[in-house]
Tab-separated table of N, CA and C in Angstrom:
chain	number	residue	atom	x	y	z
Y	1	MET	N	0.811	-1.192	0.000
Y	1	MET	CA	0.000	0.000	0.000
Y	1	MET	C	0.858	1.261	0.000
Y	2	ARG	N	2.016	1.159	0.610
Y	2	ARG	CA	2.901	2.329	0.626
Y	2	ARG	C	3.421	2.652	-0.766
Y	3	ASN	N	3.741	1.628	-1.528
Y	3	ASN	CA	4.214	1.875	-2.896
Y	3	ASN	C	3.115	2.476	-3.759
Y	4	ALA	N	1.893	1.999	-3.582
Y	4	ALA	CA	0.768	2.569	-4.334
Y	4	ALA	C	0.562	4.031	-3.955
Y	5	ALA	N	0.673	4.357	-2.670
Y	5	ALA	CA	0.539	5.744	-2.228
Y	5	ALA	C	1.648	6.604	-2.809
Y	6	LEU	N	2.855	6.068	-2.880
Y	6	LEU	CA	3.973	6.798	-3.463
Y	6	LEU	C	3.697	7.134	-4.921
Y	7	VAL	N	3.288	6.148	-5.697
Y	7	VAL	CA	3.047	6.361	-7.127
Y	7	VAL	C	1.861	7.298	-7.340
Y	8	LEU	N	0.778	7.077	-6.604
Y	8	LEU	CA	-0.397	7.934	-6.765
Y	8	LEU	C	-0.098	9.375	-6.374
Y	9	GLY	N	0.682	9.572	-5.322
Y	9	GLY	CA	1.023	10.919	-4.897
Y	9	GLY	C	1.878	11.656	-5.902
Y	10	ILE	N	2.847	10.964	-6.470
Y	10	ILE	CA	3.705	11.614	-7.461
Y	10	ILE	C	2.929	11.922	-8.740
Y	11	ILE	N	2.075	11.007	-9.183
Y	11	ILE	CA	1.253	11.276	-10.368
Y	11	ILE	C	0.302	12.440	-10.096
Y	12	ALA	N	-0.318	12.441	-8.919
Y	12	ALA	CA	-1.232	13.541	-8.570
Y	12	ALA	C	-0.496	14.870	-8.549
Y	13	GLY	N	0.709	14.882	-8.035
Y	13	GLY	CA	1.485	16.119	-8.000
Y	13	GLY	C	1.870	16.604	-9.384
Y	14	LEU	N	2.255	15.705	-10.260
Y	14	LEU	CA	2.662	16.106	-11.612
Y	14	LEU	C	1.479	16.622	-12.424
Y	15	VAL	N	0.348	15.928	-12.348
Y	15	VAL	CA	-0.837	16.403	-13.065
Y	15	VAL	C	-1.354	17.686	-12.419
Y	16	GLY	N	-1.271	17.759	-11.091
Y	16	GLY	CA	-1.662	18.980	-10.394
Y	16	GLY	C	-0.783	20.159	-10.771
Y	17	MET	N	0.486	19.904	-11.069
Y	17	MET	CA	1.361	20.987	-11.532
Y	17	MET	C	0.885	21.542	-12.865
Y	18	LEU	N	0.446	20.675	-13.759
Y	18	LEU	CA	-0.081	21.159	-15.041
Y	18	LEU	C	-1.312	22.037	-14.832
Y	19	VAL	N	-2.232	21.571	-13.994
Y	19	VAL	CA	-3.422	22.362	-13.689
Y	19	VAL	C	-3.002	23.680	-13.034
Y	20	GLY	N	-2.031	23.627	-12.149
Y	20	GLY	CA	-1.560	24.823	-11.469
Y	20	GLY	C	-0.910	25.826	-12.403
Y	21	PHE	N	-0.111	25.340	-13.356
Y	21	PHE	CA	0.514	26.241	-14.331
Y	21	PHE	C	-0.549	27.004	-15.119
Y	22	PHE	N	-1.545	26.282	-15.612
Y	22	PHE	CA	-2.573	26.931	-16.409
Y	22	PHE	C	-3.447	27.850	-15.564
Y	23	SER	N	-3.727	27.462	-14.330
Y	23	SER	CA	-4.546	28.311	-13.454
Y	23	SER	C	-3.823	29.595	-13.101
Y	24	TRP	N	-2.564	29.485	-12.742
Y	24	TRP	CA	-1.774	30.682	-12.419
Y	24	TRP	C	-1.661	31.572	-13.660
Y	25	GLY	N	-1.407	30.957	-14.794
Y	25	GLY	CA	-1.322	31.718	-16.037
Y	25	GLY	C	-2.618	32.423	-16.384
Y	26	TYR	N	-3.747	31.765	-16.151
Y	26	TYR	CA	-5.037	32.388	-16.439
Y	26	TYR	C	-5.268	33.592	-15.527
Y	27	THR	N	-4.889	33.474	-14.260
Y	27	THR	CA	-5.058	34.621	-13.362
Y	27	THR	C	-4.169	35.789	-13.795
Y	28	GLU	N	-2.996	35.496	-14.328
Y	28	GLU	CA	-2.129	36.562	-14.849
Y	28	GLU	C	-2.735	37.220	-16.078
Y	29	VAL	N	-3.288	36.412	-16.965
Y	29	VAL	CA	-3.869	36.957	-18.197
Y	29	VAL	C	-5.063	37.843	-17.874
Y	30	ILE	N	-5.949	37.397	-16.989
Y	30	ILE	CA	-7.123	38.228	-16.699
Y	30	ILE	C	-6.756	39.463	-15.885
Y	31	ALA	N	-5.628	39.423	-15.176
Y	31	ALA	CA	-5.179	40.619	-14.467
Y	31	ALA	C	-4.645	41.665	-15.441
Y	32	ARG	N	-4.036	41.223	-16.515
Y	32	ARG	CA	-3.448	42.158	-17.478
Y	32	ARG	C	-4.446	42.599	-18.548
Y	33	TYR	N	-5.323	41.696	-18.951
Y	33	TYR	CA	-6.271	41.983	-20.031
Y	33	TYR	C	-7.685	41.762	-19.519
Y	34	ASP	N	-8.384	42.830	-19.206
Y	34	ASP	CA	-9.743	42.735	-18.681
Y	34	ASP	C	-10.708	42.072	-19.662
Y	35	GLU	N	-10.456	42.247	-20.937
Y	35	GLU	CA	-11.354	41.698	-21.953
Y	35	GLU	C	-11.433	40.175	-21.866
Y	36	VAL	N	-10.307	39.539	-21.586
Y	36	VAL	CA	-10.289	38.075	-21.479
Y	36	VAL	C	-11.155	37.627	-20.314
Y	37	GLY	N	-11.056	38.316	-19.190
Y	37	GLY	CA	-11.873	37.986	-18.036
Y	37	GLY	C	-13.348	38.204	-18.276
Y	38	GLN	N	-13.691	39.218	-19.078
Y	38	GLN	CA	-15.098	39.471	-19.382
Y	38	GLN	C	-15.667	38.413	-20.312
Y	39	VAL	N	-14.853	37.916	-21.221
Y	39	VAL	CA	-15.330	36.912	-22.168
Y	39	VAL	C	-15.368	35.519	-21.532
Y	40	PHE	N	-14.282	35.111	-20.870
Y	40	PHE	CA	-14.177	33.752	-20.358
Y	40	PHE	C	-14.520	33.615	-18.882
Y	41	GLY	N	-14.656	34.715	-18.175
Y	41	GLY	CA	-15.032	34.666	-16.768
Y	41	GLY	C	-13.896	35.077	-15.851
Y	42	GLN	N	-14.280	35.730	-14.771
Y	42	GLN	CA	-13.323	36.167	-13.765
Y	42	GLN	C	-13.093	35.068	-12.730
Y	43	VAL	N	-11.993	35.151	-12.034
Y	43	VAL	CA	-11.699	34.256	-10.917
Y	43	VAL	C	-12.101	34.984	-9.647
Y	44	GLU	N	-12.896	34.335	-8.803
Y	44	GLU	CA	-13.394	34.997	-7.597
Y	44	GLU	C	-12.294	35.256	-6.578
Y	45	ASN	N	-11.444	34.276	-6.330
Y	45	ASN	CA	-10.409	34.404	-5.305
Y	45	ASN	C	-9.060	34.059	-5.930
Y	46	VAL	N	-8.392	35.065	-6.440
Y	46	VAL	CA	-7.128	34.865	-7.151
Y	46	VAL	C	-6.061	34.309	-6.203
Y	47	GLU	N	-6.011	34.799	-4.978
Y	47	GLU	CA	-4.994	34.346	-4.021
Y	47	GLU	C	-5.151	32.862	-3.700
Y	48	LEU	N	-6.404	32.403	-3.560
Y	48	LEU	CA	-6.640	30.989	-3.290
Y	48	LEU	C	-6.204	30.123	-4.467
Y	49	VAL	N	-6.511	30.554	-5.672
Y	49	VAL	CA	-6.120	29.791	-6.861
Y	49	VAL	C	-4.598	29.728	-6.972
Y	50	ARG	N	-3.939	30.837	-6.718
Y	50	ARG	CA	-2.473	30.841	-6.818
Y	50	ARG	C	-1.825	30.023	-5.708
Y	51	ALA	N	-2.368	30.109	-4.502
Y	51	ALA	CA	-1.827	29.292	-3.405
Y	51	ALA	C	-2.039	27.813	-3.683
Y	52	GLY	N	-3.222	27.467	-4.176
Y	52	GLY	CA	-3.481	26.069	-4.532
Y	52	GLY	C	-2.620	25.584	-5.676
Y	53	ALA	N	-2.360	26.473	-6.636
Y	53	ALA	CA	-1.520	26.102	-7.776
Y	53	ALA	C	-0.093	25.801	-7.351
Y	54	LEU	N	0.379	26.481	-6.320
Y	54	LEU	CA	1.755	26.272	-5.858
Y	54	LEU	C	1.845	25.165	-4.805
Y	55	LEU	N	1.008	25.241	-3.786
Y	55	LEU	CA	1.171	24.367	-2.626
Y	55	LEU	C	0.598	22.958	-2.804
Y	56	ALA	N	-0.566	22.836	-3.429
Y	56	ALA	CA	-1.211	21.519	-3.508
Y	56	ALA	C	-0.375	20.485	-4.274
Y	57	PRO	N	0.157	20.795	-5.460
Y	57	PRO	CA	1.005	19.803	-6.120
Y	57	PRO	C	2.282	19.496	-5.344
Y	58	MET	N	2.826	20.525	-4.700
Y	58	MET	CA	4.043	20.317	-3.916
Y	58	MET	C	3.762	19.374	-2.737
Y	59	LEU	N	2.625	19.553	-2.073
Y	59	LEU	CA	2.260	18.660	-0.970
Y	59	LEU	C	2.007	17.242	-1.460
Y	60	ALA	N	1.418	17.098	-2.642
Y	60	ALA	CA	1.167	15.758	-3.183
Y	60	ALA	C	2.475	15.032	-3.481
Y	61	ILE	N	3.423	15.713	-4.084
Y	61	ILE	CA	4.712	15.083	-4.394
Y	61	ILE	C	5.457	14.764	-3.105
Y	62	ALA	N	5.453	15.690	-2.154
Y	62	ALA	CA	6.135	15.443	-0.879
Y	62	ALA	C	5.462	14.308	-0.113
Y	63	GLY	N	4.138	14.292	-0.095
Y	63	GLY	CA	3.421	13.213	0.588
Y	63	GLY	C	3.667	11.862	-0.060
Y	64	GLY	N	3.683	11.840	-1.387
Y	64	GLY	CA	3.980	10.591	-2.078
Y	64	GLY	C	5.395	10.111	-1.801
Y	65	ALA	N	6.332	11.046	-1.774
Y	65	ALA	CA	7.722	10.675	-1.505
Y	65	ALA	C	7.901	10.182	-0.072
Y	66	MET	N	7.108	10.708	0.860
Y	66	MET	CA	7.215	10.307	2.268
Y	66	MET	C	6.453	9.030	2.579
Y	67	ALA	N	5.609	8.581	1.678
Y	67	ALA	CA	4.684	7.484	1.974
Y	67	ALA	C	5.396	6.191	2.350
Y	68	ARG	N	6.550	5.933	1.814
Y	68	ARG	CA	7.252	4.686	2.149
Y	68	ARG	C	7.875	4.735	3.535
Y	69	ALA	N	8.516	5.828	3.866
Y	69	ALA	CA	9.222	5.913	5.143
Y	69	ALA	C	8.303	6.344	6.279
Y	70	ARG	N	7.480	7.325	6.065
Y	70	ARG	CA	6.566	7.861	7.075
Y	70	ARG	C	5.163	7.897	6.481
Y	71	ALA	N	4.474	6.770	6.545
Y	71	ALA	CA	3.181	6.638	5.872
Y	71	ALA	C	2.130	7.574	6.454
Y	72	LEU	N	2.107	7.763	7.758
Y	72	LEU	CA	1.099	8.623	8.359
Y	72	LEU	C	1.288	10.069	7.920
Y	73	TRP	N	2.490	10.580	7.999
Y	73	TRP	CA	2.762	11.959	7.588
Y	73	TRP	C	2.508	12.136	6.092
Y	74	GLY	N	2.969	11.182	5.302
Y	74	GLY	CA	2.735	11.243	3.860
Y	74	GLY	C	1.258	11.206	3.521
Y	75	GLY	N	0.508	10.361	4.218
Y	75	GLY	CA	-0.927	10.286	3.986
Y	75	GLY	C	-1.643	11.574	4.343
Y	76	ILE	N	-1.235	12.191	5.434
Y	76	ILE	CA	-1.843	13.468	5.826
Y	76	ILE	C	-1.535	14.539	4.779
Y	77	LEU	N	-0.303	14.584	4.298
Y	77	LEU	CA	0.046	15.562	3.267
Y	77	LEU	C	-0.743	15.332	1.980
Y	78	LEU	N	-0.942	14.072	1.621
Y	78	LEU	CA	-1.718	13.771	0.421
Y	78	LEU	C	-3.170	14.190	0.578
Y	79	LEU	N	-3.753	13.963	1.742
Y	79	LEU	CA	-5.136	14.371	1.962
Y	79	LEU	C	-5.271	15.894	1.995
Y	80	VAL	N	-4.306	16.578	2.587
Y	80	VAL	CA	-4.323	18.044	2.583
Y	80	VAL	C	-4.179	18.563	1.151
Y	81	SER	N	-3.358	17.908	0.359
Y	81	SER	CA	-3.195	18.296	-1.036
Y	81	SER	C	-4.500	18.127	-1.807
Y	82	ALA	N	-5.184	17.009	-1.608
Y	82	ALA	CA	-6.463	16.791	-2.293
Y	82	ALA	C	-7.480	17.853	-1.883
Y	83	ALA	N	-7.537	18.175	-0.594
Y	83	ALA	CA	-8.460	19.205	-0.122
Y	83	ALA	C	-8.086	20.578	-0.693
Y	84	GLY	N	-6.794	20.864	-0.784
Y	84	GLY	CA	-6.348	22.135	-1.344
Y	84	GLY	C	-6.675	22.264	-2.821
Y	85	MET	N	-6.485	21.197	-3.576
Y	85	MET	CA	-6.838	21.231	-4.998
Y	85	MET	C	-8.342	21.403	-5.177
Y	86	TYR	N	-9.119	20.737	-4.336
Y	86	TYR	CA	-10.568	20.864	-4.442
Y	86	TYR	C	-11.011	22.290	-4.101
Y	87	ALA	N	-10.428	22.868	-3.061
Y	87	ALA	CA	-10.805	24.225	-2.656
Y	87	ALA	C	-10.390	25.257	-3.705
Y	88	ALA	N	-9.233	25.081	-4.294
Y	88	ALA	CA	-8.718	26.071	-5.245
Y	88	ALA	C	-9.327	25.923	-6.638
Y	89	PHE	N	-9.491	24.694	-7.104
Y	89	PHE	CA	-9.880	24.475	-8.501
Y	89	PHE	C	-11.245	23.830	-8.682
Y	90	ASN	N	-11.884	23.399	-7.626
Y	90	ASN	CA	-13.135	22.638	-7.673
Y	90	ASN	C	-12.909	21.289	-8.359
Y	91	PHE	N	-13.951	20.506	-8.481
Y	91	PHE	CA	-13.851	19.184	-9.091
Y	91	PHE	C	-14.405	19.280	-10.501
Y	92	ASN	N	-13.549	19.107	-11.482
Y	92	ASN	CA	-13.983	19.154	-12.877
Y	92	ASN	C	-13.160	18.160	-13.687
Y	93	VAL	N	-13.306	18.215	-14.992
Y	93	VAL	CA	-12.653	17.233	-15.852
Y	93	VAL	C	-11.129	17.315	-15.778
Y	94	PHE	N	-10.578	18.482	-15.478
Y	94	PHE	CA	-9.127	18.635	-15.424
Y	94	PHE	C	-8.553	18.270	-14.059
Y	95	THR	N	-9.369	18.351	-13.021
Y	95	THR	CA	-8.867	18.111	-11.674
Y	95	THR	C	-9.314	16.788	-11.077
Y	96	MET	N	-10.145	16.041	-11.781
Y	96	MET	CA	-10.659	14.810	-11.176
Y	96	MET	C	-9.557	13.795	-10.894
Y	97	PHE	N	-8.582	13.674	-11.756
Y	97	PHE	CA	-7.527	12.701	-11.510
Y	97	PHE	C	-6.546	13.132	-10.432
Y	98	PRO	N	-6.025	14.361	-10.430
Y	98	PRO	CA	-5.113	14.699	-9.333
Y	98	PRO	C	-5.785	14.675	-7.965
Y	99	ILE	N	-7.037	15.131	-7.877
Y	99	ILE	CA	-7.730	15.101	-6.590
Y	99	ILE	C	-7.975	13.667	-6.154
Y	100	SER	N	-8.461	12.846	-7.061
Y	100	SER	CA	-8.761	11.447	-6.722
Y	100	SER	C	-7.493	10.666	-6.384
Y	101	PHE	N	-6.435	10.871	-7.154
Y	101	PHE	CA	-5.190	10.156	-6.888
Y	101	PHE	C	-4.588	10.566	-5.556
Y	102	ALA	N	-4.609	11.861	-5.251
Y	102	ALA	CA	-4.059	12.318	-3.977
Y	102	ALA	C	-4.891	11.789	-2.802
Y	103	ALA	N	-6.207	11.814	-2.938
Y	103	ALA	CA	-7.068	11.329	-1.855
Y	103	ALA	C	-6.896	9.826	-1.656
Y	104	LEU	N	-6.882	9.067	-2.743
Y	104	LEU	CA	-6.704	7.620	-2.625
Y	104	LEU	C	-5.317	7.280	-2.089
Y	105	GLY	N	-4.297	7.987	-2.543
Y	105	GLY	CA	-2.951	7.769	-2.018
Y	105	GLY	C	-2.869	8.077	-0.533
Y	106	GLY	N	-3.543	9.132	-0.090
Y	106	GLY	CA	-3.565	9.461	1.325
Y	106	GLY	C	-4.264	8.401	2.155
Y	107	ILE	N	-5.379	7.906	1.654
Y	107	ILE	CA	-6.105	6.844	2.372
Y	107	ILE	C	-5.265	5.582	2.442
Y	108	LEU	N	-4.628	5.221	1.344
Y	108	LEU	CA	-3.787	4.018	1.345
Y	108	LEU	C	-2.591	4.165	2.279
Y	109	ALA	N	-1.989	5.343	2.299
Y	109	ALA	CA	-0.827	5.544	3.170
Y	109	ALA	C	-1.231	5.466	4.639
Y	110	ILE	N	-2.349	6.076	4.991
Y	110	ILE	CA	-2.798	6.032	6.383
Y	110	ILE	C	-3.241	4.629	6.770
Y	111	ALA	N	-3.816	3.901	5.820
Y	111	ALA	CA	-4.267	2.542	6.102
Y	111	ALA	C	-3.115	1.548	6.230
Y	112	ALA	N	-1.922	1.938	5.841
Y	112	ALA	CA	-0.759	1.042	5.926
Y	112	ALA	C	-0.281	0.990	7.373
Y	113	GLY	N	-1.077	0.397	8.242
Y	113	GLY	CA	-0.748	0.346	9.664
Y	113	GLY	C	0.375	-0.621	9.986
Y	114	LYS	N	0.495	-1.673	9.216
Y	114	LYS	CA	1.557	-2.655	9.416
Y	114	LYS	C	2.596	-2.457	8.322
Y	115	PRO	N	3.610	-1.666	8.590
Y	115	PRO	CA	4.597	-1.398	7.546
Y	115	PRO	C	5.545	-2.575	7.338
Y	116	ASP	N	6.318	-2.450	6.267
Y	116	ASP	CA	7.347	-3.440	5.996
Y	116	ASP	C	8.451	-3.372	7.028
Y	117	GLU	N	8.661	-2.181	7.593
Y	117	GLU	CA	9.689	-1.988	8.599
Y	117	GLU	C	9.121	-2.333	9.965
Y	118	PRO	N	9.967	-2.607	10.955
Y	118	PRO	CA	9.456	-3.026	12.260
Y	118	PRO	C	8.702	-1.949	13.029
Y	119	LYS	N	8.847	-0.644	12.673
Y	119	LYS	CA	8.162	0.417	13.410
Y	119	LYS	C	6.818	0.725	12.765
Y	120	ALA	N	5.737	0.720	13.549
Y	120	ALA	CA	4.427	1.144	13.058
Y	120	ALA	C	4.270	2.635	13.323
Y	121	HIS	N	3.368	3.281	12.586
Y	121	HIS	CA	3.199	4.698	12.799
Y	121	HIS	C	2.064	5.049	13.736
Y	122	PHE	N	1.290	4.079	14.235
Y	122	PHE	CA	0.339	4.408	15.280
Y	122	PHE	C	0.672	3.613	16.524
């Protein structure tokens, strides 16, 4: 389960980075060109979108990387990442995989109560 959490977390972080790049870029474009925002729509909370674009993928990659050695901490980071992506970007066709992968990776990491190593995390 730890290996699955590792892979899911890294995939969620990489796909989340793509979503984050485009989201941050869109907020820059609508800040510079009002016409684009009027045609395609404004962003209600630019700071939340930018924070989610930066932090959520980073937490997913870090949580996935930690899942083998520290499953509880890695799982918590993955769940926080999924919640951050959901809060910043909502659930849509572009975010369904990074949110789902991060959430599933977090659940799997936390559920890994009996690790391969002699130390358990609870």
